[in-house]
Amino acid sequence: TCGICVEKCPFDAIEIINLPSELENDPVHRYGDNAFALYGLPVPEAGSVTGILGPNGIGKSTAVKMLSGELTPNLGRHDEEANWDAVLDRFRGTELQNYVEKVIEGEVTVARKPQYVDQIPKQFDGNTRELLEVTDERGELDYLIERLNIAPVMDQDIDSISGGELQRVALAATLARDVDFYFLDEITPYLDIGQRMTAARLIRELAEDGERSMMVVEHDLAILDLLADTLHVTYGQPGAYGVVTDPKSVRNGINEYLKGYLDNENMRIRPNAITFEEHAPRESVSGRPLVEYPDLRKSYGEGEFSLEVDSGTIFESEVLGIVGPNGIGKSTLAKMFAGGLEPDEGELDFRLDIAYKPQYIDIDQPMRVDAFLASITDQFGSSYWDTEVARPLQLDPIMEQNLTDLSGGERQRVAIAACLSEDADLYVLDEPSAHLDVEQRVQATTAIRRYAENHDATVMVIDHDIYMVDLLADRLIVFDGEPAEHGHASPPQEMREGMNDFLADLDITFRRDERTGRPRINKPDSQLDREQKREGEYYYSV
Ligand code: ADP
Ligand code: ADP
Ligand code: MG
């Protein structure tokens, strides 16, 4: 198989991803003999947000380096000296001509938010205030700090703040600059839904404010949909070549991408569609109870943070979605189940063996992926393990790499595999979607669900990608309260009830895309938004 389908591929995958013949001799850039080649470039547009949607390793960052003048496109002639005049000749008469002229004149100024915010502390020594101070070119820094709720960490060292805080600091640092071209390489990792919506609104505000161009790579489709005006789809073969399409409307771009077929290009980019069927929410699960737990309370220190948990029952073989803002007590609950933390009130008379994938993955041993995974399970390498874990998580191509050399998405897949390879009663995965592209999210979802079913295992998945939660979960535990002050956890609820509670708290309703059934966020106060709120149906409409 091509590694995309979990089941055997019904098509000949190799044929499907053939490069369109008219492009064959015309790359914009090639890194070397038989090295990665990029065809086409996205077009920055003034006063507008341009989205880029595509797999990891397909040339998105390469494209941005060229647009920002950091890398001169060699037009495929990698053994000759690249020069911008040749590039201008190539793009004369196209949408890009103007932009390339500005790059040549050295007139384009750029701010870029890097993809892996976890790397920032390695490059910057100092506290949040010191990092942000120097970026305040538009006089809007205080506004950004307030909107992104950064004030509580202003005096903390950058190397002591969490991934979610780093993400917001990096966003503020980028948006505070005064440049022509902003490039944001993934804005959602580690942010909860409320924070994702805020980030999306800030980016839109800045685009609408003038002649600036915003370009955003994003894999959270609900947010991308809300954020972008137009969308370039990128496709090809990760690591080998990538093609950037002409801009599409966001709605069509996302739909075509999910369908795996690009209408204008007449191009199949994936053998199978990713479907968001308009399914009714899953009805109650029945199974053997794994645990029944009473009401619980836990607080840290004197009035620092307190958590109240309503009693409930967790069943074998179910996938429990856990939703709620950051800092509301989700990890605290998981730690109590694992026995590492005693509740102040309420007794847990069980000790579950818990396999835990933390939100921030820190696997930095100088060890190969295969050796690392073999040290966790003696099933490693069995055909069973290969089918259930390695293939859906696309581990084959990276087995021989060192853990320290992995990209964010690769590291995430190894961490999910490591968690599922443990022998446990309860598997807790904290934000498995972070850094995965859309296809990898769908495959990871399939792997996690199948694993629960085949092992009578119970899985708890904390995630902020609402599509992933909908695809994954049988029931939901919904947290509400005031982050960092007090939290409250509901008992496990059926999906409809849980989604309604959760989204009512956020004041967001979803409608279904007419063509694909894909959930889309309603405009606040639109007719549908008001209707659905009146009826109390925030997510499921059937
Ligand atoms: P994306 O941003 O879509 O994940 P990138 O643009 O970072 O993809 O990379 C696309 C491909 O180009 C990858 O296979 C990567 O290994 C390769 N690549 C990136 N930079 C270089 C380079 N300087 N030399 C050779 N190959 C590179
Ligand atoms: P979530 O997983 O929902 O993001 P956590 O359970 O990690 O939330 O944390 C909830 C709150 O408790 C946060 O404000 C966090 O700073 C605080 N907290 C977590 N662990 C401790 C601890 N050991 N001591 C004091 N406060 C803590
Ligand atoms: Mg990239």
Coordinates of C-alpha atoms and ligand atoms in Angstrom, one line a residue:
T1 CA 0.0 0.0 0.0
C2 CA 1.0 3.6 -0.4
G3 CA 0.8 4.1 3.4
I4 CA -2.3 6.2 3.1
C5 CA -4.9 3.6 3.4
V6 CA -5.0 1.3 6.4
E7 CA -6.7 -1.4 4.4
K8 CA -5.1 -2.6 1.2
C9 CA -5.2 0.2 -1.4
P10 CA -8.0 -0.4 -3.9
F11 CA -6.1 1.7 -6.5
D12 CA -2.6 1.7 -7.8
A13 CA -1.3 4.4 -5.5
I14 CA 1.8 5.0 -7.6
E15 CA -0.3 5.9 -10.6
I16 CA -2.5 8.2 -8.7
I17 CA 0.2 10.5 -7.5
N18 CA 1.9 10.9 -10.9
L19 CA 3.0 14.4 -11.6
P20 CA 0.7 16.1 -14.2
S21 CA 2.8 15.9 -17.4
E22 CA 2.6 19.6 -18.2
L23 CA 4.5 20.3 -15.0
E24 CA 7.2 17.7 -15.5
N25 CA 10.0 20.0 -16.7
D26 CA 9.1 23.1 -14.8
P27 CA 9.9 22.9 -11.1
V28 CA 10.2 26.2 -9.2
H29 CA 12.9 24.7 -7.1
R30 CA 14.9 21.5 -6.8
Y31 CA 17.2 20.9 -3.9
G32 CA 19.6 18.6 -5.8
D33 CA 19.9 15.5 -8.1
N34 CA 16.9 13.3 -7.3
A35 CA 16.1 15.6 -4.4
F36 CA 12.8 17.2 -3.4
A37 CA 11.3 19.4 -6.1
L38 CA 8.5 22.0 -5.7
Y39 CA 6.1 22.9 -8.5
G40 CA 4.2 26.2 -8.3
L41 CA 4.1 28.8 -5.6
P42 CA 1.3 30.2 -3.4
V43 CA 0.4 33.9 -4.2
P44 CA 0.4 36.4 -1.3
E45 CA -2.6 38.7 -1.6
A46 CA -2.8 42.1 0.0
G47 CA -5.5 42.6 2.6
S48 CA -6.3 38.9 2.7
V49 CA -5.6 35.6 4.5
T50 CA -4.3 32.9 2.2
G51 CA -4.4 29.3 3.6
I52 CA -2.2 26.4 2.7
L53 CA -3.5 22.9 3.2
G54 CA -1.5 19.8 2.5
P55 CA 0.5 17.0 4.0
N56 CA 3.8 17.4 6.0
G57 CA 7.0 17.2 3.9
I58 CA 5.3 18.6 0.7
G59 CA 7.2 21.9 0.4
K60 CA 5.2 24.4 2.3
S61 CA 8.1 25.8 4.3
T62 CA 10.2 25.7 1.1
A63 CA 7.7 27.9 -0.6
V64 CA 7.6 30.3 2.2
K65 CA 11.4 30.6 2.3
M66 CA 11.3 31.6 -1.4
L67 CA 8.5 34.1 -0.9
S68 CA 10.4 35.7 1.9
G69 CA 13.5 36.0 -0.2
E70 CA 15.5 33.7 2.0
L71 CA 15.9 31.1 -0.7
T72 CA 16.3 31.9 -4.5
P73 CA 14.3 29.5 -6.6
N74 CA 16.6 27.7 -9.0
L75 CA 13.8 26.7 -11.4
G76 CA 15.1 23.1 -11.3
R77 CA 18.6 24.0 -12.5
H78 CA 20.3 23.2 -9.2
D79 CA 23.8 23.0 -10.6
E80 CA 23.6 26.6 -11.9
E81 CA 23.7 29.8 -9.9
A82 CA 20.1 30.7 -9.1
N83 CA 19.0 34.3 -9.8
W84 CA 15.8 36.2 -9.3
D85 CA 15.8 37.7 -12.9
A86 CA 15.2 34.3 -14.3
V87 CA 12.5 33.8 -11.7
L88 CA 10.9 37.0 -12.8
D89 CA 10.9 35.8 -16.4
R90 CA 9.2 32.7 -15.4
F91 CA 6.4 34.5 -13.6
R92 CA 6.0 37.4 -15.9
G93 CA 2.3 37.9 -16.7
T94 CA 1.2 35.9 -13.7
E95 CA -0.3 36.9 -10.3
L96 CA 3.2 36.5 -8.9
Q97 CA 5.0 39.0 -11.1
N98 CA 4.3 42.0 -8.8
Y99 CA 5.5 40.1 -5.8
V100 CA 8.7 38.8 -7.4
E101 CA 9.5 42.4 -8.5
K102 CA 9.2 43.5 -4.9
V103 CA 11.4 40.7 -3.7
I104 CA 14.1 41.7 -6.3
E105 CA 13.9 45.3 -5.1
G106 CA 14.4 44.1 -1.6
E107 CA 11.1 45.7 -0.7
V108 CA 9.3 42.8 0.9
T109 CA 9.4 42.7 4.7
V110 CA 8.5 39.5 6.4
A111 CA 7.6 38.1 9.8
R112 CA 7.3 34.4 10.3
K113 CA 6.0 32.3 13.2
P114 CA 7.9 29.1 13.2
Q115 CA 6.1 25.7 13.2
Y116 CA 7.8 24.2 16.2
V117 CA 7.4 26.7 19.1
D118 CA 9.0 24.2 21.4
Q119 CA 12.3 25.2 19.8
I120 CA 12.1 28.9 20.8
P121 CA 13.6 28.4 24.3
K122 CA 16.7 26.9 22.7
Q123 CA 17.2 30.0 20.7
F124 CA 16.2 32.7 23.2
D125 CA 17.5 33.4 26.6
G126 CA 15.3 35.6 28.8
N127 CA 11.7 36.2 29.9
T128 CA 8.5 36.8 27.9
R129 CA 8.7 40.5 28.4
E130 CA 12.2 40.7 26.9
L131 CA 11.2 38.6 23.9
L132 CA 8.1 40.6 23.1
E133 CA 9.4 44.1 23.8
V134 CA 11.5 44.2 20.6
T135 CA 8.6 43.2 18.4
D136 CA 6.3 46.1 19.2
E137 CA 6.5 47.8 15.8
R138 CA 2.9 48.7 15.4
G139 CA 2.2 49.8 19.0
E140 CA -0.3 47.0 19.4
L141 CA 1.6 44.8 21.7
D142 CA -0.5 45.5 24.8
Y143 CA -3.6 44.7 22.9
L144 CA -2.2 41.4 21.7
I145 CA -1.0 40.5 25.2
E146 CA -4.5 41.1 26.6
R147 CA -6.3 39.3 23.8
L148 CA -4.0 36.3 24.0
N149 CA -4.0 36.3 27.8
I150 CA -0.2 36.5 28.1
A151 CA 0.0 38.8 31.1
P152 CA 0.3 36.0 33.7
V153 CA 3.6 34.8 32.1
M154 CA 5.2 38.2 31.2
D155 CA 7.9 37.8 33.8
Q156 CA 8.5 34.1 33.5
D157 CA 11.6 32.8 31.7
I158 CA 10.8 31.6 28.2
D159 CA 12.2 28.2 29.1
S160 CA 9.8 27.7 31.9
I161 CA 6.5 28.4 30.2
S162 CA 4.2 25.7 28.7
G163 CA 3.8 24.9 25.0
G164 CA 0.4 26.6 24.9
E165 CA 1.8 29.7 26.4
L166 CA 4.8 29.6 24.0
Q167 CA 2.4 29.3 21.0
R168 CA 0.5 32.4 22.1
V169 CA 3.7 34.4 22.8
A170 CA 5.0 33.4 19.4
L171 CA 1.8 34.6 17.8
A172 CA 1.9 37.9 19.6
A173 CA 5.6 38.4 18.7
T174 CA 4.8 37.8 15.0
L175 CA 1.6 39.9 14.8
A176 CA 3.1 42.8 16.7
R177 CA 5.6 43.4 13.9
D178 CA 4.9 45.9 11.1
V179 CA 5.6 44.1 7.8
D180 CA 4.1 43.4 4.4
F181 CA 4.0 39.6 4.6
Y182 CA 3.1 37.5 7.7
F183 CA 3.7 33.9 7.5
L184 CA 2.2 31.6 10.2
D185 CA 3.3 28.0 10.2
E186 CA 0.5 26.3 12.2
I187 CA -1.3 28.3 14.8
T188 CA -3.3 25.7 16.7
P189 CA -0.9 23.2 18.4
Y190 CA -1.4 23.3 22.2
L191 CA -4.2 25.8 22.1
D192 CA -7.7 25.1 23.3
I193 CA -10.7 25.9 21.1
G194 CA -11.3 29.3 22.6
Q195 CA -7.6 30.3 22.1
R196 CA -7.7 29.0 18.5
M197 CA -10.7 31.2 17.8
T198 CA -9.0 34.2 19.3
A199 CA -5.9 33.6 17.3
A200 CA -7.9 33.3 14.1
R201 CA -9.8 36.5 14.8
L202 CA -6.5 38.4 15.5
I203 CA -5.1 37.3 12.2
R204 CA -8.3 38.3 10.3
E205 CA -8.3 41.7 12.0
L206 CA -4.7 42.4 10.9
A207 CA -5.4 41.4 7.3
E208 CA -8.5 43.5 7.1
D209 CA -6.6 46.4 8.6
G210 CA -4.6 47.3 5.4
E211 CA -2.4 46.1 2.7
R212 CA -0.8 43.3 4.5
S213 CA -0.7 39.7 3.3
M214 CA -1.2 36.8 5.7
M215 CA -0.3 33.3 4.8
V216 CA -1.3 30.4 7.2
V217 CA -0.5 26.7 7.1
E218 CA -3.1 24.9 9.2
H219 CA -4.3 21.4 9.7
D220 CA -7.3 22.1 12.0
L221 CA -9.9 22.4 9.3
A222 CA -12.6 24.0 11.4
I223 CA -10.2 26.9 12.2
L224 CA -8.7 27.1 8.7
D225 CA -12.3 27.4 7.3
L226 CA -12.9 30.3 9.6
L227 CA -9.6 32.0 9.1
A228 CA -8.7 32.0 5.4
D229 CA -10.2 33.8 2.4
T230 CA -8.5 31.6 -0.2
L231 CA -6.7 28.3 -0.1
H232 CA -3.8 26.7 -2.0
V233 CA -3.9 22.9 -1.8
T234 CA -0.5 21.2 -1.9
Y235 CA -0.2 17.6 -3.0
G236 CA 2.4 15.2 -4.4
Q237 CA 4.6 12.8 -2.6
P238 CA 6.0 13.9 0.7
G239 CA 9.8 14.0 0.6
A240 CA 9.9 13.6 -3.2
Y241 CA 7.9 16.4 -4.8
G242 CA 5.1 18.8 -4.1
V243 CA 2.7 20.8 -6.3
V244 CA 1.0 24.0 -5.1
T245 CA -2.4 24.6 -6.8
D246 CA -3.8 27.9 -7.9
P247 CA -5.9 29.5 -5.2
K248 CA -9.4 28.1 -4.5
S249 CA -12.2 29.3 -2.3
V250 CA -11.6 27.9 1.2
R251 CA -14.8 25.9 1.1
N252 CA -14.0 24.3 -2.2
G253 CA -10.4 23.8 -1.4
I254 CA -11.1 21.9 1.9
N255 CA -13.9 19.9 0.2
E256 CA -11.7 18.9 -2.7
Y257 CA -8.8 18.1 -0.4
L258 CA -11.0 15.8 1.7
K259 CA -12.5 14.2 -1.4
G260 CA -9.0 13.5 -2.6
Y261 CA -9.8 14.9 -6.0
L262 CA -9.0 18.4 -7.3
D263 CA -11.8 19.6 -9.7
N264 CA -10.0 22.3 -11.7
E265 CA -6.8 20.3 -12.0
N266 CA -8.7 17.2 -12.8
M267 CA -6.3 15.4 -10.4
R268 CA -6.7 12.6 -8.0
I269 CA -4.4 13.2 -5.0
R270 CA -5.4 10.4 -2.7
P271 CA -7.0 7.0 -3.4
N272 CA -9.9 7.5 -0.9
A273 CA -12.0 10.3 0.4
I274 CA -11.9 11.4 4.0
T275 CA -15.5 11.5 5.0
F276 CA -17.3 13.3 7.7
E277 CA -20.6 11.6 7.4
E278 CA -23.5 13.4 8.9
H279 CA -23.8 10.6 11.4
A280 CA -26.0 10.7 14.4
P281 CA -23.9 10.8 17.5
R282 CA -23.0 7.4 18.9
E283 CA -25.7 6.2 21.3
S284 CA -24.8 4.9 24.7
V285 CA -22.1 2.3 24.9
S286 CA -22.6 -0.9 26.6
G287 CA -19.8 -3.0 27.9
R288 CA -18.4 -4.2 31.1
P289 CA -17.6 -1.4 33.4
L290 CA -13.9 -0.9 33.8
V291 CA -14.2 1.4 36.8
E292 CA -16.9 3.2 38.8
Y293 CA -15.7 6.2 40.6
P294 CA -17.4 8.5 43.2
D295 CA -17.5 12.3 43.3
L296 CA -13.9 13.6 43.7
R297 CA -12.3 16.8 44.9
K298 CA -8.7 17.9 44.6
S299 CA -7.0 21.2 45.2
Y300 CA -3.4 22.4 45.0
G301 CA -2.0 24.6 47.7
E302 CA -4.1 27.3 49.4
G303 CA -6.8 28.4 47.0
E304 CA -4.5 27.9 44.0
F305 CA -6.6 25.5 41.9
S306 CA -9.5 23.2 42.8
L307 CA -11.2 20.5 40.8
E308 CA -14.6 18.9 41.3
V309 CA -15.3 15.6 39.5
D310 CA -18.8 14.2 39.2
S311 CA -19.0 10.4 39.8
G312 CA -19.2 8.2 36.7
T313 CA -18.6 4.8 35.1
I314 CA -16.1 4.0 32.4
F315 CA -16.6 1.0 30.2
E316 CA -14.2 -1.4 28.6
S317 CA -13.5 -0.9 24.9
E318 CA -14.8 2.7 24.8
V319 CA -13.1 5.8 23.7
L320 CA -13.8 8.7 25.9
G321 CA -13.2 12.2 24.5
I322 CA -12.1 14.7 27.1
V323 CA -12.9 18.3 26.2
G324 CA -12.4 21.6 27.9
P325 CA -10.1 24.6 28.1
N326 CA -6.4 24.4 29.0
G327 CA -5.6 24.7 32.8
I328 CA -9.0 23.3 33.8
G329 CA -7.8 20.0 35.5
K330 CA -7.8 17.4 32.7
S331 CA -4.3 16.1 33.5
T332 CA -5.1 16.3 37.2
L333 CA -8.0 13.8 36.7
A334 CA -5.8 11.5 34.7
K335 CA -3.1 11.6 37.4
M336 CA -5.7 10.6 40.1
F337 CA -6.8 7.6 38.0
A338 CA -3.2 6.6 37.7
G339 CA -2.8 6.7 41.4
G340 CA 0.0 9.2 41.2
L341 CA -2.1 11.8 42.9
E342 CA -4.5 11.3 45.9
P343 CA -7.9 13.0 45.8
D344 CA -8.7 15.2 48.9
E345 CA -12.2 13.9 48.9
G346 CA -13.6 10.7 47.5
E347 CA -11.8 7.4 47.5
L348 CA -10.5 5.5 44.4
D349 CA -10.3 1.9 45.4
F350 CA -8.7 0.9 42.1
R351 CA -5.3 1.3 40.6
L352 CA -5.3 1.3 36.9
D353 CA -2.3 0.7 34.9
I354 CA -2.2 3.7 32.8
A355 CA -0.3 4.4 29.6
Y356 CA 0.1 8.1 29.2
K357 CA 1.1 10.2 26.2
P358 CA 1.7 13.7 27.5
Q359 CA 0.9 16.8 25.5
Y360 CA 4.5 17.9 25.3
I361 CA 6.6 15.1 24.0
D362 CA 10.1 15.0 25.3
I363 CA 11.7 11.9 23.9
D364 CA 15.3 13.1 23.4
Q365 CA 17.3 9.9 23.9
P366 CA 19.9 9.3 21.3
M367 CA 18.2 6.1 20.3
R368 CA 16.7 4.7 17.1
V369 CA 12.9 4.6 16.7
D370 CA 12.9 0.8 16.2
A371 CA 15.1 0.2 19.3
F372 CA 13.0 2.5 21.4
L373 CA 9.7 0.8 20.4
A374 CA 11.2 -2.7 20.8
S375 CA 12.1 -1.7 24.4
I376 CA 8.5 -1.1 25.1
T377 CA 6.8 -4.2 23.7
D378 CA 7.9 -7.6 22.8
Q379 CA 5.1 -7.5 20.1
F380 CA 7.4 -5.2 18.2
G381 CA 7.8 -6.4 14.6
S382 CA 5.0 -9.0 14.8
S383 CA 2.7 -8.9 11.9
Y384 CA -0.1 -8.1 14.3
W385 CA 1.8 -5.0 15.7
D386 CA 2.7 -4.0 12.2
T387 CA -0.9 -3.9 11.0
E388 CA -2.4 -2.4 14.1
V389 CA 0.3 0.2 15.1
A390 CA 3.2 0.6 12.7
R391 CA 1.3 0.9 9.4
P392 CA -1.5 3.3 10.4
L393 CA 1.0 5.5 12.1
Q394 CA 3.4 5.4 9.1
L395 CA 6.3 4.3 11.1
D396 CA 8.1 2.3 8.5
P397 CA 10.0 5.2 6.8
I398 CA 11.3 6.5 10.1
M399 CA 12.2 3.2 12.0
E400 CA 15.9 3.7 11.4
Q401 CA 16.1 7.4 12.4
N402 CA 17.2 8.7 15.7
L403 CA 14.5 10.0 18.1
T404 CA 16.4 13.3 18.3
D405 CA 16.2 13.8 14.5
L406 CA 12.4 13.5 14.1
S407 CA 10.1 16.3 13.0
G408 CA 7.2 17.2 15.2
G409 CA 4.7 15.1 13.3
E410 CA 7.1 12.1 13.3
R411 CA 7.7 12.4 17.0
Q412 CA 4.0 12.6 17.7
R413 CA 3.4 9.3 15.7
V414 CA 6.2 7.5 17.6
A415 CA 4.8 8.8 20.9
I416 CA 1.3 7.5 20.1
A417 CA 2.8 4.1 19.0
A418 CA 4.8 4.0 22.3
C419 CA 1.6 4.6 24.3
L420 CA -0.5 2.0 22.5
S421 CA 2.3 -0.5 22.7
E422 CA 2.3 -0.6 26.5
D423 CA 0.3 -3.1 28.4
A424 CA -2.3 -1.1 30.3
D425 CA -5.9 -0.9 31.4
L426 CA -6.4 2.7 30.4
Y427 CA -4.7 4.7 27.7
V428 CA -4.6 8.4 28.0
L429 CA -3.6 10.4 25.0
D430 CA -3.1 14.2 25.5
E431 CA -3.5 16.1 22.2
P432 CA -2.5 13.4 19.7
S433 CA -3.4 15.7 16.8
A434 CA -0.6 18.2 17.5
H435 CA 1.7 18.5 14.4
L436 CA -0.1 15.8 12.5
D437 CA -1.4 16.6 9.0
V438 CA -5.0 15.9 8.1
E439 CA -4.4 12.4 6.7
Q440 CA -2.2 11.5 9.7
R441 CA -5.0 12.6 12.1
V442 CA -7.5 10.4 10.4
Q443 CA -5.1 7.4 10.4
A444 CA -4.2 8.0 14.0
T445 CA -7.9 8.1 14.8
T446 CA -8.5 4.8 13.1
A447 CA -5.5 3.2 14.8
I448 CA -6.7 4.4 18.3
R449 CA -10.3 3.2 17.8
R450 CA -9.3 -0.2 16.4
Y451 CA -6.9 -0.6 19.2
A452 CA -9.6 0.0 21.8
E453 CA -12.0 -2.4 20.1
N454 CA -9.5 -5.2 19.7
H455 CA -8.0 -5.0 23.2
D456 CA -11.0 -4.3 25.3
A457 CA -8.9 -1.3 26.2
T458 CA -10.3 2.0 27.4
V459 CA -8.9 5.1 25.8
M460 CA -9.2 8.7 27.0
V461 CA -8.3 11.2 24.3
I462 CA -7.9 14.9 25.2
D463 CA -8.0 16.9 22.0
H464 CA -9.0 20.3 20.8
D465 CA -9.5 19.4 17.1
I466 CA -13.3 19.0 17.1
Y467 CA -13.3 16.9 14.0
M468 CA -10.9 14.4 15.6
V469 CA -12.9 14.3 18.8
D470 CA -16.1 13.6 16.8
L471 CA -14.5 10.9 14.8
L472 CA -12.9 9.3 17.8
A473 CA -15.1 9.4 20.8
D474 CA -18.0 7.2 22.0
R475 CA -18.7 9.5 24.9
L476 CA -17.4 12.8 26.3
I477 CA -16.3 14.1 29.7
V478 CA -16.8 17.9 29.5
F479 CA -14.8 20.2 31.8
D480 CA -15.9 23.7 32.6
G481 CA -15.0 26.3 35.2
E482 CA -12.4 29.0 35.2
P483 CA -8.9 28.0 34.0
A484 CA -6.2 28.1 36.7
E485 CA -8.8 28.7 39.4
H486 CA -11.4 26.0 39.5
G487 CA -12.6 23.2 37.3
H488 CA -15.5 20.9 37.1
A489 CA -15.7 17.5 35.2
S490 CA -19.0 16.1 34.1
P491 CA -19.7 12.4 34.2
P492 CA -19.1 10.6 30.8
Q493 CA -22.0 11.8 28.6
E494 CA -23.4 10.8 25.3
M495 CA -21.9 12.7 22.4
R496 CA -24.9 14.9 21.6
E497 CA -25.4 16.0 25.2
G498 CA -21.6 16.4 25.7
M499 CA -21.0 18.4 22.5
N500 CA -24.0 20.7 23.3
D501 CA -22.7 21.4 26.9
F502 CA -19.2 22.0 25.7
L503 CA -20.1 24.3 22.7
A504 CA -22.8 26.2 24.6
D505 CA -20.0 27.1 27.0
L506 CA -17.9 28.4 24.1
D507 CA -21.0 30.0 22.4
I508 CA -20.2 28.2 19.1
T509 CA -22.6 26.3 16.8
F510 CA -21.7 24.2 13.8
R511 CA -23.6 23.7 10.6
R512 CA -23.0 21.0 8.0
D513 CA -21.5 21.7 4.6
E514 CA -24.2 20.9 2.1
R515 CA -21.9 19.0 -0.2
T516 CA -19.8 16.9 2.2
G517 CA -21.5 16.9 5.6
R518 CA -18.3 18.4 7.0
P519 CA -19.1 20.5 10.2
R520 CA -18.4 24.2 9.8
I521 CA -18.5 26.9 12.5
N522 CA -21.5 29.2 12.1
K523 CA -21.0 33.0 11.9
P524 CA -21.9 34.4 15.3
D525 CA -25.5 35.7 15.3
S526 CA -26.3 34.3 11.8
Q527 CA -29.7 32.9 11.3
L528 CA -28.5 29.3 11.7
D529 CA -26.5 30.2 14.8
R530 CA -29.5 31.8 16.5
E531 CA -31.8 28.9 15.4
Q532 CA -29.5 26.2 16.7
K533 CA -28.9 28.0 20.0
R534 CA -32.7 28.3 20.5
E535 CA -33.1 24.6 19.9
G536 CA -30.0 23.7 22.0
E537 CA -28.4 21.8 19.1
Y538 CA -24.8 23.0 18.8
Y539 CA -23.3 20.3 16.8
Y540 CA -25.4 17.3 15.6
S541 CA -28.3 18.1 13.5
V542 CA -29.6 14.6 12.8
Ligands
ADP1 P1 6.7 21.1 4.6 O1 6.9 22.5 5.1 O2 5.5 21.0 3.7 O3 6.5 20.1 5.7 P2 9.4 21.4 3.6 O4 9.3 22.5 2.6 O5 9.9 21.7 5.0 O6 8.0 20.7 3.8 O7 10.2 20.2 3.0 C1 9.9 19.6 1.8 C2 10.9 18.5 1.4 O8 12.1 19.2 1.1 C3 11.3 17.6 2.6 O9 11.4 16.3 2.0 C4 12.6 18.1 3.1 O10 13.3 17.1 3.6 C5 13.2 18.7 1.8 N1 14.2 19.8 2.1 C6 13.9 20.9 2.9 N2 15.0 21.7 2.9 C7 16.0 21.1 2.3 C8 17.3 21.4 2.0 N3 17.9 22.5 2.4 N4 18.0 20.5 1.2 C9 17.5 19.4 0.8 N5 16.2 19.0 1.0 C10 15.4 19.8 1.7
ADP2 P1 -5.3 20.8 32.0 O1 -4.8 19.4 31.9 O2 -6.8 20.9 31.9 O3 -4.6 21.8 31.1 P2 -4.1 20.6 34.7 O4 -4.8 19.6 35.4 O5 -2.7 20.4 34.1 O6 -5.0 21.3 33.6 O7 -3.9 21.9 35.6 C1 -5.0 22.6 36.2 C2 -4.5 23.8 37.1 O8 -3.8 23.3 38.2 C3 -3.5 24.7 36.3 O9 -3.8 26.0 36.7 C4 -2.2 24.2 36.8 O10 -1.2 25.3 36.8 C5 -2.4 23.8 38.2 N1 -1.5 22.8 38.7 C6 -1.3 21.6 38.1 N2 -0.4 20.8 38.8 C7 -0.1 21.6 39.9 C8 0.7 21.3 41.0 N3 1.4 20.2 41.2 N4 0.8 22.3 42.0 C9 0.1 23.5 41.8 N5 -0.7 23.7 40.8 C10 -0.8 22.8 39.8
MG3 MG 7.0 23.0 7.1

